[in-house]
GROMACS .gro file of C-alpha atoms in nm:
model
  263
    1UNK     CA    1   0.742  10.926  -3.458
    2UNK     CA    2   0.939  11.001  -3.142
    3UNK     CA    3   0.781  11.233  -2.888
    4UNK     CA    4   1.105  11.422  -2.833
    5UNK     CA    5   1.316  11.595  -3.096
    6UNK     CA    6   1.662  11.747  -3.068
    7UNK     CA    7   1.690  12.052  -3.292
    8UNK     CA    8   1.984  12.279  -3.371
    9UNK     CA    9   2.022  12.634  -3.502
   10UNK     CA   10   2.359  12.683  -3.673
   11UNK     CA   11   2.496  13.037  -3.677
   12UNK     CA   12   2.829  13.145  -3.822
   13UNK     CA   13   3.003  13.440  -3.984
   14UNK     CA   14   2.937  13.401  -4.358
   15UNK     CA   15   3.235  13.504  -4.572
   16UNK     CA   16   3.092  13.699  -4.863
   17UNK     CA   17   3.125  13.506  -5.189
   18UNK     CA   18   3.353  13.230  -5.053
   19UNK     CA   19   3.151  12.914  -5.109
   20UNK     CA   20   3.421  12.661  -5.018
   21UNK     CA   21   3.501  12.830  -4.687
   22UNK     CA   22   3.133  12.868  -4.593
   23UNK     CA   23   3.060  12.509  -4.691
   24UNK     CA   24   3.347  12.386  -4.475
   25UNK     CA   25   3.212  12.586  -4.180
   26UNK     CA   26   2.860  12.451  -4.232
   27UNK     CA   27   2.971  12.090  -4.266
   28UNK     CA   28   3.182  12.112  -3.950
   29UNK     CA   29   2.899  12.275  -3.755
   30UNK     CA   30   2.643  12.021  -3.875
   31UNK     CA   31   2.874  11.736  -3.777
   32UNK     CA   32   2.920  11.882  -3.429
   33UNK     CA   33   2.543  11.921  -3.395
   34UNK     CA   34   2.492  11.560  -3.501
   35UNK     CA   35   2.754  11.448  -3.248
   36UNK     CA   36   2.544  11.625  -2.983
   37UNK     CA   37   2.236  11.429  -3.086
   38UNK     CA   38   2.064  11.680  -3.314
   39UNK     CA   39   1.810  11.533  -3.556
   40UNK     CA   40   1.711  11.863  -3.722
   41UNK     CA   41   1.949  12.148  -3.807
   42UNK     CA   42   1.878  12.488  -3.963
   43UNK     CA   43   2.148  12.695  -4.137
   44UNK     CA   44   2.137  13.073  -4.197
   45UNK     CA   45   1.999  13.246  -4.506
   46UNK     CA   46   2.222  13.246  -4.815
   47UNK     CA   47   2.476  13.060  -4.603
   48UNK     CA   48   2.701  12.955  -4.892
   49UNK     CA   49   2.779  13.305  -5.022
   50UNK     CA   50   2.593  13.576  -4.832
   51UNK     CA   51   2.428  13.864  -5.015
   52UNK     CA   52   2.703  13.898  -5.272
   53UNK     CA   53   2.460  14.057  -5.518
   54UNK     CA   54   2.704  14.095  -5.805
   55UNK     CA   55   2.802  13.730  -5.786
   56UNK     CA   56   2.462  13.575  -5.720
   57UNK     CA   57   2.417  13.428  -6.067
   58UNK     CA   58   2.760  13.263  -6.049
   59UNK     CA   59   2.701  13.140  -5.695
   60UNK     CA   60   2.364  12.996  -5.795
   61UNK     CA   61   2.543  12.774  -6.048
   62UNK     CA   62   2.731  12.617  -5.757
   63UNK     CA   63   2.421  12.550  -5.547
   64UNK     CA   64   2.339  12.204  -5.689
   65UNK     CA   65   2.689  12.078  -5.599
   66UNK     CA   66   2.663  12.239  -5.255
   67UNK     CA   67   2.326  12.072  -5.195
   68UNK     CA   68   2.467  11.737  -5.311
   69UNK     CA   69   2.737  11.758  -5.044
   70UNK     CA   70   2.479  11.840  -4.778
   71UNK     CA   71   2.264  11.550  -4.892
   72UNK     CA   72   2.556  11.313  -4.840
   73UNK     CA   73   2.636  11.456  -4.498
   74UNK     CA   74   2.272  11.450  -4.390
   75UNK     CA   75   2.241  11.085  -4.496
   76UNK     CA   76   2.559  10.985  -4.312
   77UNK     CA   77   2.470  11.175  -3.996
   78UNK     CA   78   2.094  11.104  -4.005
   79UNK     CA   79   2.005  11.473  -4.004
   80UNK     CA   80   1.721  11.676  -4.147
   81UNK     CA   81   1.883  11.997  -4.277
   82UNK     CA   82   1.723  12.327  -4.382
   83UNK     CA   83   1.907  12.629  -4.524
   84UNK     CA   84   1.876  12.878  -4.809
   85UNK     CA   85   2.092  12.926  -5.118
   86UNK     CA   86   2.067  13.119  -5.445
   87UNK     CA   87   1.887  12.925  -5.719
   88UNK     CA   88   1.856  13.004  -6.091
   89UNK     CA   89   1.545  12.894  -6.281
   90UNK     CA   90   1.455  13.020  -6.630
   91UNK     CA   91   1.689  13.314  -6.598
   92UNK     CA   92   1.553  13.426  -6.262
   93UNK     CA   93   1.742  13.406  -5.933
   94UNK     CA   94   1.559  13.297  -5.619
   95UNK     CA   95   1.649  13.277  -5.252
   96UNK     CA   96   1.556  12.911  -5.204
   97UNK     CA   97   1.553  12.703  -4.889
   98UNK     CA   98   1.591  12.329  -4.934
   99UNK     CA   99   1.472  12.062  -4.691
  100UNK     CA  100   1.699  11.757  -4.691
  101UNK     CA  101   1.587  11.432  -4.527
  102UNK     CA  102   1.688  11.070  -4.568
  103UNK     CA  103   1.960  11.145  -4.818
  104UNK     CA  104   1.741  11.347  -5.055
  105UNK     CA  105   1.577  11.685  -5.103
  106UNK     CA  106   1.214  11.649  -4.992
  107UNK     CA  107   1.102  12.010  -5.034
  108UNK     CA  108   1.207  12.357  -5.142
  109UNK     CA  109   1.075  12.702  -5.062
  110UNK     CA  110   1.146  13.026  -5.248
  111UNK     CA  111   1.139  13.336  -5.030
  112UNK     CA  112   0.804  13.507  -5.080
  113UNK     CA  113   0.876  13.859  -4.954
  114UNK     CA  114   1.156  14.069  -5.099
  115UNK     CA  115   1.317  14.321  -4.863
  116UNK     CA  116   1.288  14.625  -5.088
  117UNK     CA  117   1.450  14.852  -4.826
  118UNK     CA  118   1.783  14.684  -4.908
  119UNK     CA  119   1.713  14.648  -5.281
  120UNK     CA  120   1.658  14.273  -5.264
  121UNK     CA  121   1.377  14.300  -5.519
  122UNK     CA  122   1.623  14.432  -5.781
  123UNK     CA  123   1.836  14.117  -5.773
  124UNK     CA  124   1.603  13.835  -5.668
  125UNK     CA  125   1.262  13.711  -5.776
  126UNK     CA  126   0.994  13.618  -5.522
  127UNK     CA  127   0.849  13.271  -5.491
  128UNK     CA  128   0.476  13.206  -5.499
  129UNK     CA  129   0.414  12.896  -5.286
  130UNK     CA  130   0.395  12.814  -4.915
  131UNK     CA  131   0.579  12.503  -4.800
  132UNK     CA  132   0.477  12.257  -4.531
  133UNK     CA  133   0.658  11.928  -4.580
  134UNK     CA  134   0.640  11.598  -4.387
  135UNK     CA  135   0.981  11.473  -4.273
  136UNK     CA  136   1.119  11.208  -4.041
  137UNK     CA  137   1.117  11.466  -3.758
  138UNK     CA  138   0.766  11.600  -3.820
  139UNK     CA  139   0.589  11.850  -4.046
  140UNK     CA  140   0.814  12.146  -4.120
  141UNK     CA  141   0.706  12.489  -4.235
  142UNK     CA  142   0.977  12.706  -4.391
  143UNK     CA  143   1.013  13.084  -4.402
  144UNK     CA  144   1.314  13.306  -4.472
  145UNK     CA  145   1.422  13.620  -4.283
  146UNK     CA  146   1.194  13.913  -4.390
  147UNK     CA  147   0.903  13.668  -4.421
  148UNK     CA  148   0.893  13.691  -4.041
  149UNK     CA  149   0.715  14.027  -4.065
  150UNK     CA  150   0.415  13.871  -4.242
  151UNK     CA  151   0.205  13.676  -3.989
  152UNK     CA  152  -0.039  13.555  -4.254
  153UNK     CA  153   0.228  13.322  -4.391
  154UNK     CA  154   0.285  13.161  -4.053
  155UNK     CA  155  -0.084  13.115  -3.983
  156UNK     CA  156  -0.121  12.951  -4.324
  157UNK     CA  157   0.162  12.710  -4.244
  158UNK     CA  158   0.011  12.634  -3.904
  159UNK     CA  159  -0.329  12.561  -4.058
  160UNK     CA  160  -0.156  12.336  -4.311
  161UNK     CA  161  -0.026  12.127  -4.022
  162UNK     CA  162   0.323  12.265  -3.954
  163UNK     CA  163   0.462  12.159  -3.617
  164UNK     CA  164   0.801  12.328  -3.648
  165UNK     CA  165   0.890  12.649  -3.830
  166UNK     CA  166   1.242  12.658  -3.974
  167UNK     CA  167   1.364  13.009  -4.049
  168UNK     CA  168   1.706  13.082  -4.201
  169UNK     CA  169   1.798  13.451  -4.175
  170UNK     CA  170   2.048  13.729  -4.227
  171UNK     CA  171   1.893  13.981  -3.984
  172UNK     CA  172   2.128  14.273  -3.907
  173UNK     CA  173   2.172  14.524  -3.630
  174UNK     CA  174   2.006  14.735  -3.496
  175UNK     CA  175   1.679  14.538  -3.523
  176UNK     CA  176   1.756  14.273  -3.259
  177UNK     CA  177   1.440  14.333  -3.058
  178UNK     CA  178   1.219  14.310  -3.367
  179UNK     CA  179   1.379  13.973  -3.441
  180UNK     CA  180   1.328  13.838  -3.092
  181UNK     CA  181   0.977  13.977  -3.045
  182UNK     CA  182   0.843  13.867  -3.384
  183UNK     CA  183   0.983  13.516  -3.351
  184UNK     CA  184   0.829  13.471  -3.008
  185UNK     CA  185   0.498  13.606  -3.136
  186UNK     CA  186   0.494  13.364  -3.431
  187UNK     CA  187   0.555  13.071  -3.193
  188UNK     CA  188   0.297  13.187  -2.937
  189UNK     CA  189   0.015  13.277  -3.170
  190UNK     CA  190   0.048  12.957  -3.374
  191UNK     CA  191   0.143  12.730  -3.083
  192UNK     CA  192   0.429  12.559  -3.260
  193UNK     CA  193   0.806  12.521  -3.230
  194UNK     CA  194   1.049  12.759  -3.403
  195UNK     CA  195   1.411  12.709  -3.508
  196UNK     CA  196   1.554  13.040  -3.634
  197UNK     CA  197   1.917  13.051  -3.751
  198UNK     CA  198   2.075  13.392  -3.802
  199UNK     CA  199   2.427  13.469  -3.919
  200UNK     CA  200   2.679  13.672  -3.719
  201UNK     CA  201   2.975  13.899  -3.793
  202UNK     CA  202   3.027  14.177  -4.046
  203UNK     CA  203   2.954  14.155  -4.418
  204UNK     CA  204   3.038  14.474  -4.602
  205UNK     CA  205   2.843  14.753  -4.432
  206UNK     CA  206   2.615  14.520  -4.238
  207UNK     CA  207   2.675  14.390  -3.887
  208UNK     CA  208   2.485  14.073  -3.797
  209UNK     CA  209   2.411  13.999  -3.433
  210UNK     CA  210   2.353  13.624  -3.432
  211UNK     CA  211   2.098  13.565  -3.156
  212UNK     CA  212   1.964  13.250  -3.321
  213UNK     CA  213   1.663  13.122  -3.130
  214UNK     CA  214   1.487  12.795  -3.054
  215UNK     CA  215   1.141  12.848  -2.912
  216UNK     CA  216   0.876  12.633  -2.750
  217UNK     CA  217   0.514  12.629  -2.864
  218UNK     CA  218   0.447  12.868  -2.573
  219UNK     CA  219   0.702  13.114  -2.712
  220UNK     CA  220   0.954  13.037  -2.441
  221UNK     CA  221   1.322  13.079  -2.530
  222UNK     CA  222   1.482  12.735  -2.503
  223UNK     CA  223   1.818  12.836  -2.649
  224UNK     CA  224   1.959  13.167  -2.770
  225UNK     CA  225   2.287  13.256  -2.939
  226UNK     CA  226   2.528  13.538  -2.871
  227UNK     CA  227   2.723  13.719  -3.146
  228UNK     CA  228   2.974  13.447  -3.237
  229UNK     CA  229   2.970  13.115  -3.424
  230UNK     CA  230   2.767  12.852  -3.238
  231UNK     CA  231   2.551  12.543  -3.263
  232UNK     CA  232   2.249  12.594  -3.039
  233UNK     CA  233   2.070  12.274  -2.946
  234UNK     CA  234   1.756  12.204  -2.749
  235UNK     CA  235   1.491  11.936  -2.708
  236UNK     CA  236   1.133  11.984  -2.822
  237UNK     CA  237   0.862  11.787  -2.640
  238UNK     CA  238   0.569  11.717  -2.871
  239UNK     CA  239   0.338  11.646  -2.577
  240UNK     CA  240   0.399  11.998  -2.450
  241UNK     CA  241   0.272  12.145  -2.778
  242UNK     CA  242  -0.036  11.921  -2.773
  243UNK     CA  243  -0.115  12.003  -2.411
  244UNK     CA  244  -0.074  12.376  -2.469
  245UNK     CA  245  -0.310  12.368  -2.767
  246UNK     CA  246  -0.567  12.193  -2.548
  247UNK     CA  247  -0.524  12.447  -2.266
  248UNK     CA  248  -0.540  12.760  -2.485
  249UNK     CA  249  -0.777  12.656  -2.764
  250UNK     CA  250  -0.686  12.914  -3.025
  251UNK     CA  251  -0.748  12.683  -3.319
  252UNK     CA  252  -1.091  12.582  -3.185
  253UNK     CA  253  -1.194  12.941  -3.102
  254UNK     CA  254  -1.102  13.094  -3.437
  255UNK     CA  255  -1.370  13.283  -3.638
  256UNK     CA  256  -1.261  13.237  -4.001
  257UNK     CA  257  -1.611  13.319  -4.125
  258UNK     CA  258  -1.547  13.676  -4.004
  259UNK     CA  259  -1.189  13.742  -4.109
  260UNK     CA  260  -1.124  13.495  -4.391
  261UNK     CA  261  -1.041  13.131  -4.430
  262UNK     CA  262  -0.665  13.177  -4.456
  263UNK     CA  263  -0.621  13.388  -4.142
   0.00000   0.00000   0.00000
């Protein structure tokens, strides 16, 4: 495996309920990222349709075809792609992130934590499994938006060997500083890379600020978006992560016998 990795966070203004338009935006952005040398690209949460609650069941029916198109693009452009879409299984709708690598889906993650403040739990069902998946660019851990507020999940992924956290999101104003602070904390405390892709623009009553972030294992901001459509690209140096873990030996100095094996 190469010691350097070019990663991209894709942010764009999701048009509520318009799958074809959003898919066209995503495909164009992914192609531009690939042209810039990206090997890994993360799309926002629910990027194909947004939180169009009334249409989620219908939109979920389109997700397999949407994923098939991304699989083809990822194979052609030699990209690993992560992004979340609505998924229907046994009559339940999930917010599911797929990991595409080598022309196929190699993993999927259903959002664990429902944002009850916005009524997410009334329309979507929570998943029940953590995902860390080996890919051609390294071991990826996947979380979605509100999951960011639950550090236990990220420590679990780190202990399971995750090197890079991929986090699709629709994180609105006015909680920009929570977004930035929590992402940096998750990178710092687990000493791993983070690619967080947020959407931007206005959807209904919500205003999304963008500010997608790519972070080093030290929690340093390597690339940060503004409030408009963008492909943010940076290079991760694996040796830097390894050296930092040797300098600050958090994994070695843990006391799981005191606070539990999963923390």
